[in-house]
Short mmCIF file of C-alpha atoms in Angstrom, two decimals:
data_model
loop_
_atom_site.label_atom_id
_atom_site.label_comp_id
_atom_site.label_asym_id
_atom_site.label_seq_id
_atom_site.Cartn_x
_atom_site.Cartn_y
_atom_site.Cartn_z
CA UNK F 234 0.00 0.00 0.00
CA UNK F 235 3.00 2.31 0.52
CA UNK F 236 3.15 2.99 -3.20
CA UNK F 237 -0.45 4.08 -3.29
CA UNK F 238 0.22 6.59 -0.50
CA UNK F 239 2.44 8.92 -2.50
CA UNK F 240 2.26 12.50 -1.30
CA UNK F 241 -0.79 14.21 -2.70
CA UNK F 242 -2.46 11.13 -4.18
CA UNK F 243 -5.91 10.33 -2.83
CA UNK F 244 -6.67 7.19 -0.90
CA UNK F 245 -10.11 5.62 -0.84
CA UNK F 246 -11.45 3.97 2.27
CA UNK F 247 -14.69 2.22 3.13
CA UNK F 248 -16.65 3.69 6.07
CA UNK F 249 -19.14 1.56 8.01
CA UNK F 250 -21.98 2.83 10.20
CA UNK F 251 -23.62 0.61 12.82
CA UNK F 252 -26.75 0.83 14.94
CA UNK F 253 -27.41 4.39 16.13
CA UNK F 254 -24.60 5.72 13.91
CA UNK F 255 -26.39 4.29 10.90
CA UNK F 256 -29.68 5.82 12.01
CA UNK F 257 -28.01 9.22 12.38
CA UNK F 258 -26.43 8.83 8.94
CA UNK F 259 -29.89 8.59 7.47
CA UNK F 260 -29.86 4.80 7.28
CA UNK F 261 -26.61 4.56 5.34
CA UNK F 262 -24.65 1.51 6.44
CA UNK F 263 -21.55 2.03 4.34
CA UNK F 264 -19.94 4.59 2.03
CA UNK F 265 -16.69 5.08 0.14
CA UNK F 266 -14.61 8.11 1.09
CA UNK F 267 -11.68 9.74 -0.74
CA UNK F 268 -9.15 11.63 1.36
CA UNK F 269 -5.63 12.91 0.62
CA UNK F 270 -2.79 10.53 1.26
CA UNK F 271 -1.49 10.91 4.79
CA UNK F 272 -4.93 11.71 6.23
CA UNK F 273 -5.75 10.49 9.70
CA UNK F 274 -8.94 8.84 10.89
CA UNK F 275 -9.79 12.16 12.48
CA UNK F 276 -9.49 13.87 9.07
CA UNK F 277 -11.88 11.27 7.70
CA UNK F 278 -14.29 11.90 10.53
CA UNK F 279 -14.35 15.62 9.77
CA UNK F 280 -15.52 14.89 6.24
CA UNK F 281 -18.02 12.32 7.47
CA UNK F 282 -19.47 14.70 10.06
CA UNK F 283 -19.80 17.42 7.42
CA UNK F 284 -21.83 15.02 5.33
CA UNK F 285 -23.89 13.65 8.24
CA UNK F 286 -24.02 16.39 10.92
CA UNK F 287 -26.51 14.39 13.02
CA UNK F 288 -23.61 12.15 14.01
CA UNK F 289 -22.46 14.94 16.35
CA UNK F 290 -25.02 13.50 18.80
CA UNK F 291 -22.72 10.54 19.45
CA UNK F 292 -19.38 12.32 18.93
CA UNK F 293 -18.44 11.95 22.61
CA UNK F 294 -19.43 8.31 23.03
CA UNK F 295 -18.44 6.68 19.72
CA UNK F 296 -15.16 4.96 18.97
CA UNK F 297 -13.42 3.96 15.76
CA UNK F 298 -12.22 0.66 14.38
CA UNK F 299 -9.77 0.38 11.51
CA UNK F 300 -9.57 -2.96 9.73
CA UNK F 301 -11.38 -4.80 12.55
CA UNK F 302 -9.32 -3.35 15.42
CA UNK F 303 -10.12 -0.44 17.72
CA UNK F 304 -7.93 2.49 16.78
CA UNK F 305 -7.06 6.00 17.98
CA UNK F 306 -8.21 8.86 15.75
CA UNK F 307 -4.61 9.85 15.08
CA UNK F 308 -3.92 6.78 12.93
CA UNK F 309 -3.11 7.41 9.26
CA UNK F 310 -5.47 5.63 6.89
CA UNK F 311 -4.33 3.69 3.86
CA UNK F 312 -6.01 2.91 0.59
CA UNK F 313 -8.75 0.24 0.90
CA UNK F 314 -8.84 0.51 4.67
CA UNK F 315 -12.15 -0.17 6.42
CA UNK F 316 -13.08 2.46 8.99
CA UNK F 317 -16.05 1.74 11.26
CA UNK F 318 -18.04 4.16 13.41
CA UNK F 319 -18.82 2.22 16.57
CA UNK F 320 -21.58 3.69 18.73
CA UNK F 321 -21.94 2.52 22.35
CA UNK F 322 -21.92 -1.26 22.32
CA UNK F 323 -24.58 -3.36 24.02
CA UNK F 324 -23.96 -7.01 23.30
CA UNK F 325 -24.84 -9.79 25.66
CA UNK X 226 -1.14 -25.11 23.00
CA UNK X 227 -1.14 -26.57 19.51
CA UNK X 228 -4.80 -27.44 19.42
CA UNK X 229 -6.09 -24.19 20.90
CA UNK X 230 -7.94 -23.25 17.73
CA UNK X 231 -9.66 -26.60 17.59
CA UNK X 232 -10.81 -26.12 21.14
CA UNK X 233 -12.27 -22.65 20.76
CA UNK X 234 -15.56 -22.20 18.92
CA UNK X 235 -16.94 -18.70 18.24
CA UNK X 236 -20.21 -18.26 16.40
CA UNK X 237 -22.23 -15.17 15.53
CA UNK X 238 -25.61 -16.61 14.62
CA UNK X 239 -27.74 -15.19 11.84
CA UNK X 240 -31.29 -14.01 12.68
CA UNK X 241 -33.88 -16.68 13.51
CA UNK X 242 -31.26 -19.21 14.53
CA UNK X 243 -31.67 -20.08 18.21
CA UNK X 244 -28.67 -20.66 20.42
CA UNK X 245 -28.27 -24.43 20.76
CA UNK X 246 -27.00 -24.76 24.33
CA UNK X 247 -26.59 -28.54 24.12
CA UNK X 248 -24.37 -28.20 21.06
CA UNK X 249 -21.94 -25.85 22.81
CA UNK X 250 -21.94 -27.83 26.06
CA UNK X 251 -21.13 -30.93 24.02
CA UNK X 252 -18.35 -29.05 22.23
CA UNK X 253 -16.59 -28.22 25.49
CA UNK X 254 -17.13 -31.65 27.10
CA UNK X 255 -14.17 -34.01 27.14
CA UNK X 256 -12.66 -36.70 29.36
CA UNK X 257 -9.84 -34.46 30.63
CA UNK X 258 -12.21 -31.89 32.13
CA UNK X 259 -13.74 -32.04 35.58
CA UNK X 260 -15.76 -28.85 35.26
CA UNK X 261 -17.94 -26.97 32.81
CA UNK X 262 -19.18 -23.46 33.56
CA UNK X 263 -21.75 -21.78 31.36
CA UNK X 264 -23.46 -18.41 31.14
CA UNK X 265 -26.64 -17.62 29.21
CA UNK X 266 -27.84 -14.08 28.65
CA UNK X 267 -31.59 -14.07 28.07
CA UNK X 268 -34.13 -11.42 27.10
CA UNK X 269 -36.10 -10.32 30.13
CA UNK X 270 -39.60 -8.96 30.06
CA UNK X 271 -39.04 -5.60 31.72
CA UNK X 272 -36.43 -2.89 31.81
CA UNK X 273 -36.73 -0.03 34.29
CA UNK X 274 -40.43 -0.75 34.58
CA UNK X 275 -41.10 -0.77 30.84
CA UNK X 276 -42.43 -3.92 29.19
CA UNK X 277 -39.93 -5.33 26.73
CA UNK X 278 -41.38 -7.03 23.65
CA UNK X 279 -38.08 -8.19 22.16
CA UNK X 280 -34.44 -7.30 21.71
CA UNK X 281 -32.92 -6.85 18.27
CA UNK X 282 -29.21 -7.40 17.84
CA UNK X 283 -26.82 -6.44 15.09
CA UNK X 284 -23.06 -6.78 14.97
CA UNK X 285 -19.98 -5.79 13.08
CA UNK X 286 -19.66 -9.50 12.45
CA UNK X 287 -16.04 -10.03 11.35
CA UNK X 288 -14.75 -7.70 14.04
CA UNK X 289 -17.01 -9.25 16.69
CA UNK X 290 -15.70 -12.72 15.90
CA UNK X 291 -12.15 -11.47 16.01
CA UNK X 292 -12.68 -9.68 19.31
CA UNK X 293 -14.32 -12.70 20.93
CA UNK X 294 -11.47 -14.95 19.80
CA UNK X 295 -9.04 -12.44 21.25
CA UNK X 296 -10.93 -12.50 24.57
CA UNK X 297 -10.78 -16.31 24.59
CA UNK X 298 -7.02 -16.27 23.94
CA UNK X 299 -6.60 -13.75 26.71
CA UNK X 300 -8.61 -15.95 29.10
CA UNK X 301 -6.34 -18.88 28.29
CA UNK X 302 -3.38 -16.82 29.47
CA UNK X 303 -5.00 -16.24 32.86
CA UNK X 304 -6.56 -19.63 33.49
CA UNK X 305 -5.92 -23.24 32.60
CA UNK X 306 -8.78 -24.04 30.23
CA UNK X 307 -9.67 -27.00 28.07
CA UNK X 308 -12.37 -25.98 25.55
CA UNK X 309 -14.29 -22.74 25.04
CA UNK X 310 -17.45 -21.93 23.09
CA UNK X 311 -19.04 -18.50 22.68
CA UNK X 312 -22.16 -17.83 20.62
CA UNK X 313 -24.15 -14.64 20.07
CA UNK X 314 -27.44 -14.48 18.25
CA UNK X 315 -28.40 -11.65 15.88
CA UNK X 316 -31.78 -10.25 14.88
CA UNK X 317 -34.83 -10.49 17.10
CA UNK X 318 -34.51 -12.37 20.39
CA UNK X 319 -37.94 -12.73 22.05
CA UNK X 320 -38.44 -12.63 25.82
CA UNK X 321 -37.08 -15.75 27.54
CA UNK X 322 -34.75 -16.75 24.72
CA UNK X 323 -30.95 -16.77 24.83
CA UNK X 324 -28.96 -14.02 23.11
CA UNK X 325 -25.48 -14.97 24.26
CA UNK X 326 -23.98 -18.20 25.55
CA UNK X 327 -20.55 -18.97 26.98
CA UNK X 328 -19.39 -22.51 27.85
CA UNK X 329 -15.94 -23.30 29.21
CA UNK X 330 -14.39 -26.55 30.43
CA UNK X 331 -11.35 -27.01 32.64
CA UNK X 332 -9.67 -29.62 34.78
CA UNK X 333 -10.40 -27.71 38.02
CA UNK X 334 -13.59 -25.78 38.64
CA UNK X 335 -12.24 -22.36 39.57
CA UNK X 336 -10.66 -21.93 36.15
CA UNK X 337 -13.89 -22.52 34.23
CA UNK X 338 -16.00 -20.46 36.65
CA UNK X 339 -13.70 -17.44 36.76
CA UNK X 340 -12.97 -17.51 33.02
CA UNK X 341 -16.70 -17.70 32.26
CA UNK X 342 -17.31 -14.49 34.20
CA UNK X 343 -14.32 -12.83 32.54
CA UNK X 344 -15.45 -13.74 29.04
CA UNK X 345 -19.00 -12.42 29.41
CA UNK X 346 -17.74 -9.25 31.13
CA UNK X 347 -15.22 -8.59 28.37
CA UNK X 348 -17.71 -9.43 25.65
CA UNK X 349 -20.13 -6.87 27.04
CA UNK X 350 -17.36 -4.31 27.41
CA UNK X 351 -15.59 -4.53 24.08
CA UNK X 352 -17.29 -6.57 21.34
CA UNK X 353 -19.08 -4.50 18.65
CA UNK X 354 -22.57 -5.90 19.05
CA UNK X 355 -25.55 -3.58 19.35
CA UNK X 356 -28.91 -4.13 20.98
CA UNK X 357 -32.15 -2.30 20.39
CA UNK X 358 -34.80 -2.71 23.05
CA UNK X 359 -38.29 -2.80 21.59
CA UNK X 360 -41.08 -1.74 23.95
CA UNK X 361 -44.80 -1.70 23.34
CA UNK X 362 -44.53 2.04 22.66
CA UNK X 363 -41.12 2.59 21.12
CA UNK X 364 -37.58 1.39 20.79
CA UNK X 365 -34.11 2.49 21.83
CA UNK X 366 -30.51 1.51 21.17
CA UNK X 367 -29.00 0.33 24.43
CA UNK X 368 -25.61 1.03 25.95
CA UNK X 369 -23.90 -1.43 28.30
CA UNK X 370 -23.29 0.53 31.46
CA UNK X 371 -20.69 -1.81 32.82
CA UNK B 130 -40.09 -14.30 48.98
CA UNK B 131 -43.30 -16.30 49.16
CA UNK B 132 -42.53 -18.55 46.27
CA UNK B 133 -38.94 -19.34 47.21
CA UNK B 134 -39.66 -23.02 47.69
CA UNK B 135 -41.30 -23.28 44.31
CA UNK B 136 -38.23 -21.72 42.73
CA UNK B 137 -35.63 -23.99 44.32
CA UNK B 138 -35.25 -27.56 43.10
CA UNK B 139 -32.87 -29.96 44.85
CA UNK B 140 -32.51 -33.53 43.63
CA UNK B 141 -30.27 -36.38 44.73
CA UNK B 142 -30.50 -38.80 41.84
CA UNK B 143 -30.56 -42.56 42.33
CA UNK B 144 -27.87 -44.66 40.59
CA UNK B 145 -28.09 -45.01 36.80
CA UNK B 146 -30.11 -41.81 36.42
CA UNK B 147 -28.13 -39.29 34.38
CA UNK B 148 -28.23 -35.61 35.21
CA UNK B 149 -30.64 -33.99 32.74
CA UNK B 150 -29.03 -30.59 32.19
CA UNK B 151 -31.81 -29.34 29.91
CA UNK B 152 -34.43 -30.10 32.56
CA UNK B 153 -32.68 -27.98 35.20
CA UNK B 154 -31.88 -25.15 32.79
CA UNK B 155 -35.54 -25.11 31.82
CA UNK B 156 -36.54 -25.08 35.48
CA UNK B 157 -34.55 -21.90 36.17
CA UNK B 158 -35.57 -20.14 32.93
CA UNK B 159 -38.23 -17.46 33.23
CA UNK B 160 -39.15 -14.14 31.62
CA UNK B 161 -37.92 -12.08 34.59
CA UNK B 162 -34.37 -13.34 34.36
CA UNK B 163 -31.65 -11.92 32.17
CA UNK B 164 -28.97 -14.42 33.16
CA UNK B 165 -28.48 -18.11 33.82
CA UNK B 166 -25.20 -19.44 35.20
CA UNK B 167 -24.53 -23.16 35.40
CA UNK B 168 -21.81 -25.43 36.70
CA UNK B 169 -21.31 -29.10 35.82
CA UNK B 170 -18.90 -31.32 37.67
CA UNK B 171 -17.82 -34.20 35.44
CA UNK B 172 -15.74 -37.32 35.94
CA UNK B 173 -12.31 -36.86 34.46
CA UNK B 174 -10.11 -39.61 33.17
CA UNK B 175 -7.03 -39.09 35.34
CA UNK B 176 -6.18 -38.09 38.88
CA UNK B 177 -2.59 -37.45 39.85
CA UNK B 178 -1.45 -39.48 36.88
CA UNK B 179 -3.64 -42.48 37.65
CA UNK B 180 -6.25 -43.58 35.14
CA UNK B 181 -9.76 -43.22 36.56
CA UNK B 182 -12.29 -45.81 35.43
CA UNK B 183 -15.30 -44.31 37.20
CA UNK B 184 -16.39 -42.49 40.33
CA UNK B 185 -18.92 -43.99 42.72
CA UNK B 186 -20.99 -41.69 44.87
CA UNK B 187 -23.07 -42.30 47.96
CA UNK B 188 -24.83 -39.80 50.20
CA UNK B 189 -26.56 -39.36 53.49
CA UNK B 190 -29.54 -38.49 51.32
CA UNK B 191 -32.00 -36.71 53.63
CA UNK B 192 -29.21 -34.67 55.22
CA UNK B 193 -27.63 -33.89 51.85
CA UNK B 194 -30.94 -32.55 50.54
CA UNK B 195 -31.42 -30.49 53.67
CA UNK B 196 -27.88 -29.08 53.51
CA UNK B 197 -28.18 -28.16 49.84
CA UNK B 198 -31.49 -26.40 50.48
CA UNK B 199 -29.83 -24.53 53.31
CA UNK B 200 -26.99 -23.47 51.01
CA UNK B 201 -29.55 -22.23 48.47
CA UNK B 202 -31.38 -20.21 51.12
CA UNK B 203 -28.10 -18.76 52.26
CA UNK B 204 -27.23 -17.78 48.68
CA UNK B 205 -30.55 -15.97 48.38
CA UNK B 206 -29.56 -13.83 51.35
CA UNK B 207 -26.35 -12.72 49.62
CA UNK B 208 -27.57 -12.30 46.04
CA UNK B 209 -30.78 -11.44 44.25
CA UNK B 210 -31.75 -14.73 42.61
CA UNK B 211 -34.75 -15.94 40.68
CA UNK B 212 -34.67 -19.75 40.44
CA UNK B 213 -32.12 -22.33 41.60
CA UNK B 214 -31.64 -26.00 40.74
CA UNK B 215 -29.05 -28.34 42.21
CA UNK B 216 -28.74 -32.02 41.31
CA UNK B 217 -26.23 -34.65 42.41
CA UNK B 218 -26.05 -38.13 40.97
CA UNK B 219 -25.35 -41.24 43.08
CA UNK B 220 -23.81 -44.57 42.17
CA UNK B 221 -21.34 -44.98 39.34
CA UNK B 222 -20.55 -41.94 37.19
CA UNK B 223 -18.40 -42.94 34.19
CA UNK B 224 -15.68 -40.70 32.73
CA UNK B 225 -17.14 -37.69 30.90
CA UNK B 226 -20.53 -37.80 32.62
CA UNK B 227 -21.94 -35.22 35.02
CA UNK B 228 -22.00 -35.91 38.76
CA UNK B 229 -23.23 -32.53 40.00
CA UNK B 230 -25.10 -29.69 38.31
CA UNK B 231 -25.99 -26.22 39.54
CA UNK B 232 -28.19 -23.81 37.56
CA UNK B 233 -29.17 -20.36 38.81
CA UNK B 234 -31.10 -17.55 37.17
CA UNK B 235 -31.15 -13.87 38.12
CA UNK B 236 -32.12 -10.50 36.72
CA UNK B 237 -28.50 -9.32 36.53
CA UNK B 238 -25.61 -11.57 35.60
CA UNK B 239 -23.26 -11.04 38.54
CA UNK B 240 -25.81 -12.50 40.95
CA UNK B 241 -26.19 -15.78 39.07
CA UNK B 242 -22.46 -16.11 38.36
CA UNK B 243 -21.29 -15.40 41.91
CA UNK B 244 -24.02 -17.50 43.51
CA UNK B 245 -23.21 -20.43 41.23
CA UNK B 246 -19.63 -20.43 42.43
CA UNK B 247 -20.74 -20.09 46.04
CA UNK B 248 -23.17 -23.00 45.80
CA UNK B 249 -20.70 -25.46 44.31
CA UNK B 250 -17.98 -24.38 46.76
CA UNK B 251 -20.32 -24.83 49.74
CA UNK B 252 -21.67 -28.11 48.41
CA UNK B 253 -18.16 -29.49 48.18
CA UNK B 254 -17.31 -28.18 51.64
CA UNK B 255 -20.31 -29.26 53.68
CA UNK B 256 -22.76 -31.67 52.05
CA UNK B 257 -22.48 -35.32 53.17
CA UNK B 258 -21.77 -36.92 49.82
CA UNK B 259 -18.91 -39.38 49.42
CA UNK B 260 -16.93 -40.29 46.35
CA UNK B 261 -14.87 -43.37 45.71
CA UNK B 262 -12.38 -43.17 42.87
CA UNK B 263 -12.06 -46.44 41.01
CA UNK B 264 -8.75 -46.96 39.21
CA UNK B 265 -7.69 -49.84 37.00
CA UNK B 266 -5.78 -51.27 39.98
CA UNK B 267 -7.73 -50.27 43.08
CA UNK B 268 -10.10 -47.79 44.64
CA UNK B 269 -10.04 -45.11 47.31
CA UNK B 270 -12.51 -42.88 49.17
CA UNK B 271 -11.74 -39.29 48.28
CA UNK B 272 -11.59 -36.22 50.47
CA UNK B 273 -12.32 -32.73 49.14
CA UNK B 274 -9.20 -30.75 49.87
CA UNK B 275 -10.86 -27.41 49.49
CA UNK H 112 -39.12 -37.31 74.65
CA UNK H 113 -38.51 -35.65 78.00
CA UNK H 114 -40.47 -38.35 79.80
CA UNK H 115 -38.34 -41.05 78.27
CA UNK H 116 -35.21 -39.32 79.51
CA UNK H 117 -35.78 -39.84 83.21
CA UNK H 118 -32.53 -40.15 85.17
CA UNK H 119 -31.10 -43.60 84.79
CA UNK H 120 -33.45 -44.81 82.08
CA UNK H 121 -31.83 -45.90 78.85
CA UNK H 122 -32.33 -44.11 75.56
CA UNK H 123 -31.99 -45.86 72.21
CA UNK H 124 -30.52 -44.12 69.21
CA UNK H 125 -29.84 -45.14 65.64
CA UNK H 126 -26.24 -44.86 64.47
CA UNK H 127 -25.40 -44.52 60.76
CA UNK H 128 -22.05 -45.23 59.10
CA UNK H 129 -21.17 -43.86 55.69
CA UNK H 130 -18.44 -44.54 53.13
CA UNK H 131 -15.08 -45.20 54.80
CA UNK H 132 -16.73 -45.26 58.23
CA UNK H 133 -18.95 -48.09 57.04
CA UNK H 134 -15.96 -49.96 55.62
CA UNK H 135 -14.13 -49.60 58.97
CA UNK H 136 -17.24 -50.82 60.82
CA UNK H 137 -17.03 -54.07 58.88
CA UNK H 138 -19.64 -53.06 56.33
CA UNK H 139 -22.30 -52.17 58.89
CA UNK H 140 -24.33 -49.21 57.66
CA UNK H 141 -26.57 -48.78 60.70
CA UNK H 142 -27.00 -50.06 64.25
CA UNK H 143 -29.17 -49.38 67.28
CA UNK H 144 -27.38 -48.23 70.42
CA UNK H 145 -28.62 -48.06 74.04
CA UNK H 146 -27.01 -45.50 76.32
CA UNK H 147 -28.00 -44.09 79.73
CA UNK H 148 -30.24 -41.05 79.70
CA UNK H 149 -28.17 -37.87 79.67
CA UNK H 150 -25.42 -39.39 77.56
CA UNK H 151 -23.63 -37.17 75.07
CA UNK H 152 -22.72 -37.96 71.50
CA UNK H 153 -19.18 -38.40 72.76
CA UNK H 154 -20.38 -41.07 75.21
CA UNK H 155 -22.05 -42.82 72.31
CA UNK H 156 -18.88 -42.62 70.27
CA UNK H 157 -16.91 -44.30 73.07
CA UNK H 158 -19.24 -47.30 72.92
CA UNK H 159 -19.15 -47.33 69.12
CA UNK H 160 -15.36 -47.22 69.04
CA UNK H 161 -15.15 -50.06 71.55
CA UNK H 162 -17.32 -52.12 69.24
CA UNK H 163 -15.53 -51.07 66.02
CA UNK H 164 -11.96 -50.13 66.99
CA UNK H 165 -10.92 -49.75 63.33
CA UNK H 166 -12.87 -46.48 63.33
CA UNK H 167 -9.96 -44.94 65.26
CA UNK H 168 -8.32 -44.50 61.86
CA UNK H 169 -10.71 -41.66 61.06
CA UNK H 170 -11.16 -40.33 64.59
CA UNK H 171 -9.39 -37.06 63.79
CA UNK H 172 -11.13 -36.33 60.49
CA UNK H 173 -14.72 -37.49 61.04
CA UNK H 174 -17.59 -35.33 62.19
CA UNK H 175 -21.00 -36.08 63.65
CA UNK H 176 -24.52 -35.27 62.56
CA UNK H 177 -27.50 -35.55 64.85
CA UNK H 178 -30.93 -35.66 63.24
CA UNK H 179 -29.60 -34.37 59.90
CA UNK H 180 -27.58 -31.46 61.31
CA UNK H 181 -23.88 -31.26 62.10
CA UNK H 182 -23.41 -31.33 65.85
CA UNK H 183 -20.68 -30.97 68.48
CA UNK H 184 -19.82 -34.11 70.43
CA UNK H 185 -21.00 -32.50 73.64
CA UNK H 186 -24.66 -32.62 72.64
CA UNK H 187 -26.95 -34.81 74.79
CA UNK H 188 -28.74 -37.48 72.77
CA UNK H 189 -32.43 -38.25 73.13
CA UNK H 190 -34.42 -41.37 72.52
CA UNK H 191 -34.89 -42.19 68.82
CA UNK H 192 -32.22 -39.72 67.73
CA UNK H 193 -30.27 -40.49 64.58
CA UNK H 194 -26.51 -40.10 64.98
CA UNK H 195 -24.36 -40.27 61.84
CA UNK H 196 -20.62 -40.82 61.55
CA UNK H 197 -19.53 -38.58 58.69
CA UNK H 198 -16.10 -39.36 57.24
CA UNK H 199 -14.37 -36.75 55.05
CA UNK H 200 -16.85 -35.61 52.42
CA UNK H 201 -16.10 -35.58 48.72
CA UNK H 202 -19.21 -34.57 46.83
CA UNK H 203 -19.17 -32.68 43.58
#
């Protein structure tokens, strides 16, 4: 993936919305998102929140997962990564 | 242990498939074990005084499976365990039915009992599964407080 | 609680009667409960390197029943429990089969889980049931070390 | 029972032997025992041990139950009581 992350080139990631996050995103469960190479998950979130401002309601209680692992927002995303918006969990 | 993967079963069940307790208990049974501890989470009929009609579960399935397997591996570091099975149902779970089931076998009983509590606690704390409580007059996404 | 007796089932099973796990799990299931914890004690194939052929149990039956009921009542004082079932098999219990089973339901999971551990610990510590381990080359009455 | 316990009159109790205690009593699982009124469980034990001296092997690890409850050896037995010799337990 390093080659696809050349300075200035865009990377495309898949964003997943679950449960209340999906509801707040108007029922959308997944979307593709283009961001500049070197962008962090937080940069992605800014674009996502611009598109779906209702998500602000869970801004303080949601977490992120990148490629099936919980991740801090400071992580740099790579092309074809899968970023998930995880609202408060309630399994069991 | 070489055969750890063979001895750990994790299943996220599609909607309308009930949790088959006997199947998972059988999976963890073996001649080396002297103890089997299990935990079933079931839908109860009331929550804070409101009448619950059903619970509806969804999950980030591949991540949930991965997280549960990670919890099982972590439990094996803390306790001496033989076999482990964890199942979680998705979709609607009517009152009285099982949504989550944990079964663990061990040579000595404290290992299975303590690991069983650990696994359900960790599952509730960290696995991306989401529950909507459906009442007679509305519905709400839940949040595990623990 | 008025219906405590109806919600506690204690059975000492005569020889050759297997422990019916599903029966006891069903007994403790109800719409008020959100959790069921169970514990099965099973005959394992080795003890301190010796090959176990079977275990043979006998009990001071009326006292054992009374003691187990007393343990259940005591557990209800410490935790908020819905239904409880405790069964212990007598006679020969071959390798892999269940000798003792505890099933407890509660509204919240910690109550059932902690009470389940308490009940099996107390049963092993104070109920007059006696186990003989039968090896290929001899047999010995056991003593619970715990 | 008080009337049957008049000073000097005998009381009759049932004694039960379980597991290793039964083996040490030559396979006897129960016996009737007459003792003077006012006798304690310890007095009964003395007579039982005279009859089955092999029981000394578990003297330090056995306990007693009187009428289905664990009991200290100092308890006074009454007519028709049931006294059980409980060797080390091993349920579960």
